[in-house]
Amino acid sequence: MKCPKCGNELDEGKLLCEKCGEEIKYVPDFDIELEEQLKESISTMLEELAKEEPQKREEDNENFEEDDDFKDAFRDYFPKKRKNFQNDKIIIVSVIVAVVIIIGAAAIASFVQNMENSYEYQYGKAVECAAGNAYGEAVSHLERALAIDDSQTDARFLLADYYDKNGMRQSAISVLNEILIQKADYSRRDEVYDMLLSFYEEQEAYQKMGELLATCDVARIVSKYNKYTALPPTFNKEGGTYDELISVTLQGNTQGFVYYTMDGSLPTMNSSVYETPILLESGDYVIRAMFVNIYGFASTVESQSYHISLSIPESPVISLDSGTYHKPMLIEAYYSNNAKIYYTTDGSVPDKNSERYYDPIELPYGRSNFSFIAIDGDGLGSETVSRSYELQVESNFDAELAVQVLKNNLVAAGKLLNVEGNVPDKLGRNQYRVQTVAEVAGSLYYVVYEEYVDTTDRVHDTNNIYAVDVNTADLYKAYKVDEGKYNLRPFDE
């Protein structure tokens, strides 16, 4: 059947054209059995009427014969009268037709009532009302349709849309949640998620968005609303056993913070914030982490366990034992070829960011504390080796007095403005420190390094080295040849 308005082909039983919205009017089909019964009843009534007509005529004739004498006597006093059987037929047929009309009308009324109580009719009326922006009526019709057949999930999804357009946002949200819970196999679940999340986004209900997205298995939706999600953080290394040093990184799925623990406790927003890779050396580790997005929604906790099975490198061997020394000495460190040696002179534990050992180290003048560590190719460190030294020499001039003599001569030579170290044509100043003691041609000298301190207190090496005889205070310019070895030149050269 085609739509009488636009000619669109219609499915059987459709009451509304889906293309133009024209209402389709059907002529109700009468019940065939009822029609047959009516025909049979009318035929029977007509047959009985035909039988009764001759009988009545005979009875009337007999009555007339019995009263002939009487009627003849008074015939002139009575009007002539003839029985009209044709009028009786018309009356009876009229009654029958009236009955048929009443029964037909009842059948039509019953059909119309049944039609209005059908799912298709109510659904069609809902679409028709919505096309005219009468969403209140559309909601009523669609609710009646679902009361007749509540298995129609498409109609339920459409009802959520009509609810929202009718200003019933909370009812729309309830319907959408029901679909997600009760119709897990619904083919348009992604559209349901999309509509529901857009409602929550307008309401700034970020907690609800996070909870909904945490259970969403539709990749398109999770990607679209990614910034509102808080997925468990990802680990660059899966838990397991490793025979090498590893570095573990943690990453959230969007903007936010990763919180983690390594003491076995569950992370909270008071736990350590991940900022740099976590270095795992030999041993057992359990890292628990969670991600919190910028909207404050927290993910579930992700945990990984690691067993790092490594043999730490051997500690470096230091040539010079701790103690007090009265002549120049060199500190040497011995280590395996696949390791690097790092050291500090302030007593702190060295690491790969500390000063690296390359060549023998001159024993510093005065007291010093060295710490050494060997770090192999996997980044695994050895046990720390510490040494404490004190270098003192017998002299006529101590180191402080030697530095004062040097400053006085530099002022006299015009290289300093004053003994405070102010420098001509510069805002900064020079400072001087005794680095070590060197032996040259059988004599001992304080080796003094010159450094320039700028106005921001940054220290710069001037590459000027001086030597002061520990007994005579004679001044020289010194040039380092190798560790512990210096050449001397006249001071005024």
Coordinates of N, CA and C in Angstrom, one line a residue, residues 60-197:
D60 N -57.8 -15.6 8.4 CA -58.6 -14.4 8.2 C -59.8 -14.8 7.3
N61 N -59.6 -15.7 6.3 CA -60.8 -16.1 5.5 C -61.8 -16.8 6.3
E62 N -61.3 -17.7 7.2 CA -62.2 -18.5 8.1 C -63.0 -17.5 8.9
N63 N -62.4 -16.6 9.5 CA -63.1 -15.6 10.4 C -64.1 -14.9 9.6
F64 N -63.7 -14.5 8.3 CA -64.7 -13.8 7.5 C -65.9 -14.7 7.2
E65 N -65.7 -16.0 6.9 CA -66.8 -16.9 6.6 C -67.7 -17.1 7.8
E66 N -67.2 -17.2 9.0 CA -68.0 -17.4 10.2 C -68.9 -16.2 10.5
D67 N -68.4 -15.1 10.1 CA -69.1 -13.9 10.4 C -69.8 -13.3 9.2
D68 N -69.9 -14.1 8.2 CA -70.5 -13.5 7.0 C -72.0 -13.0 7.2
D69 N -72.7 -13.8 7.9 CA -74.1 -13.4 8.1 C -74.2 -12.1 8.9
F70 N -73.4 -12.1 10.0 CA -73.3 -10.9 10.9 C -72.9 -9.7 10.1
K71 N -71.7 -10.0 9.3 CA -71.1 -8.8 8.6 C -72.1 -8.3 7.5
D72 N -72.7 -9.3 6.9 CA -73.7 -8.9 5.8 C -74.7 -8.0 6.4
A73 N -75.2 -8.3 7.6 CA -76.2 -7.5 8.2 C -75.8 -6.1 8.5
F74 N -74.5 -6.0 8.8 CA -74.0 -4.6 9.2 C -73.0 -4.1 8.2
R75 N -72.9 -4.7 7.0 CA -71.8 -4.3 6.1 C -71.9 -2.8 5.7
D76 N -73.1 -2.4 5.6 CA -73.2 -1.0 5.2 C -72.6 -0.1 6.3
Y77 N -72.6 -0.6 7.5 CA -72.1 0.3 8.6 C -70.6 0.3 8.8
F78 N -69.9 -0.6 8.2 CA -68.4 -0.7 8.4 C -67.7 -0.2 7.1
P79 N -66.6 0.5 7.2 CA -65.8 0.8 6.1 C -65.1 -0.4 5.5
K80 N -65.0 -0.3 4.2 CA -64.3 -1.5 3.5 C -62.8 -1.4 3.9
K81 N -62.2 -2.5 4.3 CA -60.9 -2.6 4.8 C -60.2 -3.8 4.2
R82 N -58.9 -3.6 3.8 CA -58.1 -4.8 3.2 C -56.8 -4.9 3.9
K83 N -56.4 -6.1 4.2 CA -55.1 -6.3 4.9 C -54.0 -6.1 4.0
N84 N -52.9 -5.2 4.5 CA -51.8 -4.9 3.7 C -50.5 -5.6 4.2
F85 N -50.4 -6.8 3.6 CA -49.2 -7.6 4.0 C -47.9 -7.0 3.5
Q86 N -47.9 -6.2 2.5 CA -46.6 -5.6 2.0 C -46.0 -4.7 3.0
N87 N -46.8 -3.9 3.7 CA -46.3 -3.0 4.7 C -45.7 -3.7 5.8
D88 N -46.2 -4.9 6.2 CA -45.6 -5.7 7.3 C -44.2 -6.1 6.9
K89 N -44.0 -6.4 5.6 CA -42.7 -6.8 5.1 C -41.7 -5.7 5.3
I90 N -42.1 -4.5 4.9 CA -41.2 -3.4 4.9 C -40.8 -3.1 6.4
I91 N -41.7 -3.2 7.3 CA -41.4 -2.9 8.7 C -40.4 -3.9 9.2
I92 N -40.6 -5.2 8.9 CA -39.7 -6.3 9.4 C -38.3 -6.1 8.8
V93 N -38.3 -5.8 7.5 CA -37.0 -5.6 6.8 C -36.3 -4.4 7.4
S94 N -37.0 -3.3 7.7 CA -36.4 -2.1 8.3 C -35.8 -2.4 9.6
V95 N -36.5 -3.3 10.4 CA -36.0 -3.6 11.7 C -34.7 -4.4 11.6
I96 N -34.7 -5.3 10.6 CA -33.5 -6.2 10.4 C -32.3 -5.3 10.0
V97 N -32.6 -4.4 9.0 CA -31.5 -3.4 8.6 C -31.0 -2.6 9.8
A98 N -31.9 -2.2 10.6 CA -31.5 -1.4 11.8 C -30.5 -2.2 12.7
V99 N -30.9 -3.5 12.9 CA -30.1 -4.4 13.7 C -28.7 -4.5 13.1
V100 N -28.7 -4.7 11.8 CA -27.4 -4.9 11.1 C -26.6 -3.7 11.3
I101 N -27.2 -2.5 11.1 CA -26.4 -1.2 11.3 C -25.9 -1.1 12.7
I102 N -26.7 -1.5 13.7 CA -26.2 -1.4 15.1 C -25.0 -2.3 15.3
I103 N -25.2 -3.6 14.8 CA -24.1 -4.5 15.0 C -22.8 -4.1 14.2
G104 N -23.0 -3.5 13.0 CA -21.9 -3.0 12.3 C -21.2 -1.9 13.0
A105 N -22.0 -1.0 13.5 CA -21.4 0.1 14.2 C -20.6 -0.3 15.4
A106 N -21.2 -1.3 16.1 CA -20.5 -1.9 17.3 C -19.1 -2.5 16.9
A107 N -19.2 -3.2 15.7 CA -17.9 -3.8 15.2 C -16.9 -2.7 14.9
I108 N -17.4 -1.6 14.2 CA -16.4 -0.5 13.9 C -15.9 0.1 15.1
A109 N -16.7 0.3 16.1 CA -16.3 0.9 17.4 C -15.3 0.0 18.0
S110 N -15.5 -1.3 18.0 CA -14.6 -2.2 18.6 C -13.3 -2.2 17.9
F111 N -13.3 -2.1 16.5 CA -12.1 -2.1 15.8 C -11.3 -0.8 16.1
V112 N -12.0 0.3 16.1 CA -11.3 1.6 16.4 C -10.6 1.5 17.8
Q113 N -11.4 1.0 18.8 CA -10.9 0.9 20.1 C -9.6 0.0 20.2
N114 N -9.7 -1.1 19.4 CA -8.6 -2.0 19.4 C -7.4 -1.4 18.7
M115 N -7.7 -0.6 17.7 CA -6.6 0.1 17.0 C -5.9 1.1 17.9
E116 N -6.7 1.9 18.6 CA -6.1 2.9 19.5 C -5.3 2.2 20.6
N117 N -5.6 1.0 21.0 CA -4.9 0.3 22.0 C -3.8 -0.5 21.5
S118 N -3.4 -0.3 20.2 CA -2.2 -1.1 19.7 C -1.0 -0.3 19.8
Y119 N 0.2 -1.0 19.9 CA 1.5 -0.4 20.0 C 1.8 0.5 18.8
E120 N 1.5 0.0 17.6 CA 1.8 0.7 16.4 C 1.1 2.1 16.3
Y121 N -0.2 2.1 16.7 CA -1.0 3.3 16.7 C -0.4 4.3 17.6
Q122 N -0.1 3.9 18.9 CA 0.4 4.9 19.9 C 1.8 5.4 19.5
Y123 N 2.6 4.5 18.9 CA 3.9 4.9 18.5 C 3.8 5.9 17.4
G124 N 2.9 5.6 16.4 CA 2.8 6.5 15.3 C 2.3 7.9 15.7
K125 N 1.3 7.9 16.6 CA 0.8 9.2 17.2 C 1.9 9.9 17.9
A126 N 2.8 9.2 18.6 CA 3.9 9.9 19.3 C 4.8 10.6 18.3
V127 N 5.2 9.9 17.2 CA 6.0 10.4 16.2 C 5.4 11.6 15.5
E128 N 4.1 11.5 15.3 CA 3.3 12.6 14.7 C 3.3 13.8 15.6
C129 N 3.1 13.6 16.8 CA 3.1 14.8 17.8 C 4.5 15.4 17.9
A130 N 5.5 14.6 17.9 CA 6.9 15.1 18.0 C 7.2 15.9 16.7
A131 N 6.7 15.5 15.6 CA 7.0 16.2 14.3 C 6.4 17.6 14.4
G132 N 5.3 17.8 15.2 CA 4.7 19.1 15.4 C 5.2 19.8 16.7
N133 N 6.3 19.3 17.3 CA 6.9 19.8 18.5 C 6.0 19.7 19.7
A134 N 5.0 18.9 19.6 CA 4.1 18.7 20.8 C 4.7 17.5 21.6
Y135 N 5.8 17.8 22.3 CA 6.5 16.7 23.0 C 5.8 16.2 24.2
G136 N 4.9 17.0 24.8 CA 4.1 16.5 26.0 C 3.2 15.4 25.5
E137 N 2.5 15.6 24.4 CA 1.6 14.6 23.9 C 2.4 13.4 23.4
A138 N 3.5 13.7 22.7 CA 4.4 12.6 22.2 C 4.8 11.7 23.4
V139 N 5.2 12.3 24.5 CA 5.6 11.5 25.7 C 4.4 10.6 26.1
S140 N 3.2 11.1 26.2 CA 2.0 10.4 26.6 C 1.8 9.2 25.7
H141 N 1.8 9.4 24.4 CA 1.6 8.3 23.5 C 2.6 7.3 23.5
L142 N 3.9 7.7 23.7 CA 5.0 6.7 23.7 C 5.0 5.9 25.0
E143 N 4.6 6.6 26.1 CA 4.4 5.8 27.4 C 3.3 4.8 27.2
R144 N 2.2 5.1 26.6 CA 1.1 4.2 26.3 C 1.6 3.0 25.4
A145 N 2.4 3.4 24.4 CA 2.9 2.3 23.5 C 3.8 1.3 24.3
L146 N 4.6 1.8 25.2 CA 5.5 0.9 25.9 C 4.8 0.2 27.0
A147 N 3.6 0.7 27.5 CA 2.8 0.0 28.4 C 2.2 -1.2 27.7
I148 N 1.9 -1.1 26.4 CA 1.4 -2.2 25.6 C 2.5 -3.2 25.3
D149 N 3.7 -2.7 24.9 CA 4.8 -3.6 24.6 C 6.1 -3.0 25.1
D150 N 6.6 -3.4 26.2 CA 7.8 -2.8 26.8 C 9.1 -3.4 26.3
S151 N 9.0 -4.3 25.3 CA 10.2 -4.9 24.8 C 10.8 -4.1 23.7
Q152 N 10.2 -3.0 23.3 CA 10.7 -2.1 22.2 C 11.7 -1.1 22.7
T153 N 13.0 -1.5 22.7 CA 14.1 -0.7 23.2 C 14.3 0.6 22.4
D154 N 14.1 0.5 21.1 CA 14.2 1.7 20.3 C 13.2 2.8 20.8
A155 N 11.9 2.3 21.1 CA 10.9 3.3 21.6 C 11.3 3.8 22.9
R156 N 12.0 3.0 23.7 CA 12.4 3.5 25.1 C 13.5 4.6 24.9
F157 N 14.4 4.3 23.9 CA 15.5 5.3 23.6 C 14.9 6.6 23.1
L158 N 13.8 6.5 22.2 CA 13.2 7.7 21.7 C 12.4 8.4 22.8
L159 N 11.9 7.7 23.8 CA 11.2 8.3 24.9 C 12.2 9.2 25.7
A160 N 13.4 8.7 25.9 CA 14.4 9.5 26.6 C 14.6 10.9 25.9
D161 N 14.6 10.8 24.6 CA 14.8 12.0 23.8 C 13.6 13.0 23.9
Y162 N 12.4 12.4 23.9 CA 11.2 13.2 24.1 C 11.1 13.8 25.5
Y163 N 11.5 13.0 26.5 CA 11.5 13.5 27.9 C 12.4 14.7 27.9
D164 N 13.6 14.6 27.4 CA 14.5 15.8 27.4 C 14.0 17.0 26.7
K165 N 13.4 16.8 25.5 CA 12.8 17.9 24.8 C 11.6 18.5 25.4
N166 N 11.0 17.7 26.3 CA 9.8 18.2 27.1 C 10.2 18.8 28.4
G167 N 11.6 19.0 28.6 CA 12.0 19.5 29.9 C 12.1 18.6 31.1
M168 N 12.1 17.3 30.8 CA 12.1 16.2 31.8 C 13.5 15.5 31.8
R169 N 14.5 16.3 32.0 CA 15.9 15.8 31.9 C 16.2 14.6 32.8
Q170 N 15.7 14.7 34.1 CA 16.0 13.6 35.0 C 15.3 12.3 34.6
S171 N 14.1 12.4 34.0 CA 13.4 11.2 33.5 C 14.2 10.6 32.4
A172 N 14.7 11.5 31.5 CA 15.5 11.0 30.4 C 16.7 10.2 30.9
I173 N 17.4 10.8 31.9 CA 18.6 10.1 32.4 C 18.2 8.8 33.0
S174 N 17.1 8.7 33.7 CA 16.7 7.4 34.3 C 16.4 6.3 33.2
V175 N 15.8 6.8 32.1 CA 15.5 5.8 31.1 C 16.8 5.3 30.4
L176 N 17.7 6.2 30.2 CA 19.0 5.9 29.5 C 19.8 4.9 30.4
N177 N 19.8 5.1 31.7 CA 20.5 4.2 32.6 C 19.8 2.9 32.6
E178 N 18.5 2.8 32.6 CA 17.8 1.5 32.5 C 18.2 0.8 31.3
I179 N 18.3 1.4 30.1 CA 18.6 0.7 28.9 C 20.0 0.1 29.0
L180 N 21.0 0.9 29.6 CA 22.3 0.3 29.7 C 22.4 -0.8 30.7
I181 N 21.6 -0.8 31.7 CA 21.6 -1.9 32.7 C 20.8 -3.1 32.2
Q182 N 19.6 -2.9 31.6 CA 18.8 -4.0 31.3 C 19.0 -4.5 29.8
K183 N 19.5 -3.7 29.0 CA 19.7 -4.1 27.6 C 21.1 -4.1 27.2
A184 N 21.9 -5.0 27.7 CA 23.4 -4.9 27.5 C 23.7 -5.3 26.1
D185 N 22.8 -5.9 25.3 CA 23.1 -6.3 23.9 C 22.4 -5.3 22.9
Y186 N 22.0 -4.2 23.4 CA 21.3 -3.2 22.5 C 22.3 -2.7 21.5
S187 N 21.9 -2.7 20.2 CA 22.8 -2.4 19.1 C 23.2 -0.9 19.1
R188 N 22.4 0.0 19.8 CA 22.7 1.4 19.8 C 23.2 1.9 21.1
R189 N 23.9 1.0 21.8 CA 24.4 1.4 23.1 C 25.3 2.6 23.1
D190 N 26.1 2.7 22.0 CA 27.0 3.8 21.9 C 26.3 5.1 21.8
E191 N 25.1 5.1 21.2 CA 24.3 6.4 21.2 C 23.7 6.7 22.5
V192 N 23.3 5.6 23.2 CA 22.8 5.8 24.6 C 23.9 6.4 25.5
Y193 N 25.1 5.8 25.5 CA 26.2 6.4 26.2 C 26.4 7.8 25.9
D194 N 26.4 8.1 24.6 CA 26.7 9.5 24.1 C 25.7 10.5 24.6
M195 N 24.4 10.1 24.6 CA 23.4 11.0 25.0 C 23.5 11.2 26.6
L196 N 23.7 10.1 27.3 CA 23.7 10.2 28.7 C 24.9 11.0 29.2
L197 N 26.1 10.8 28.6 CA 27.3 11.5 29.0 C 27.2 13.0 28.6

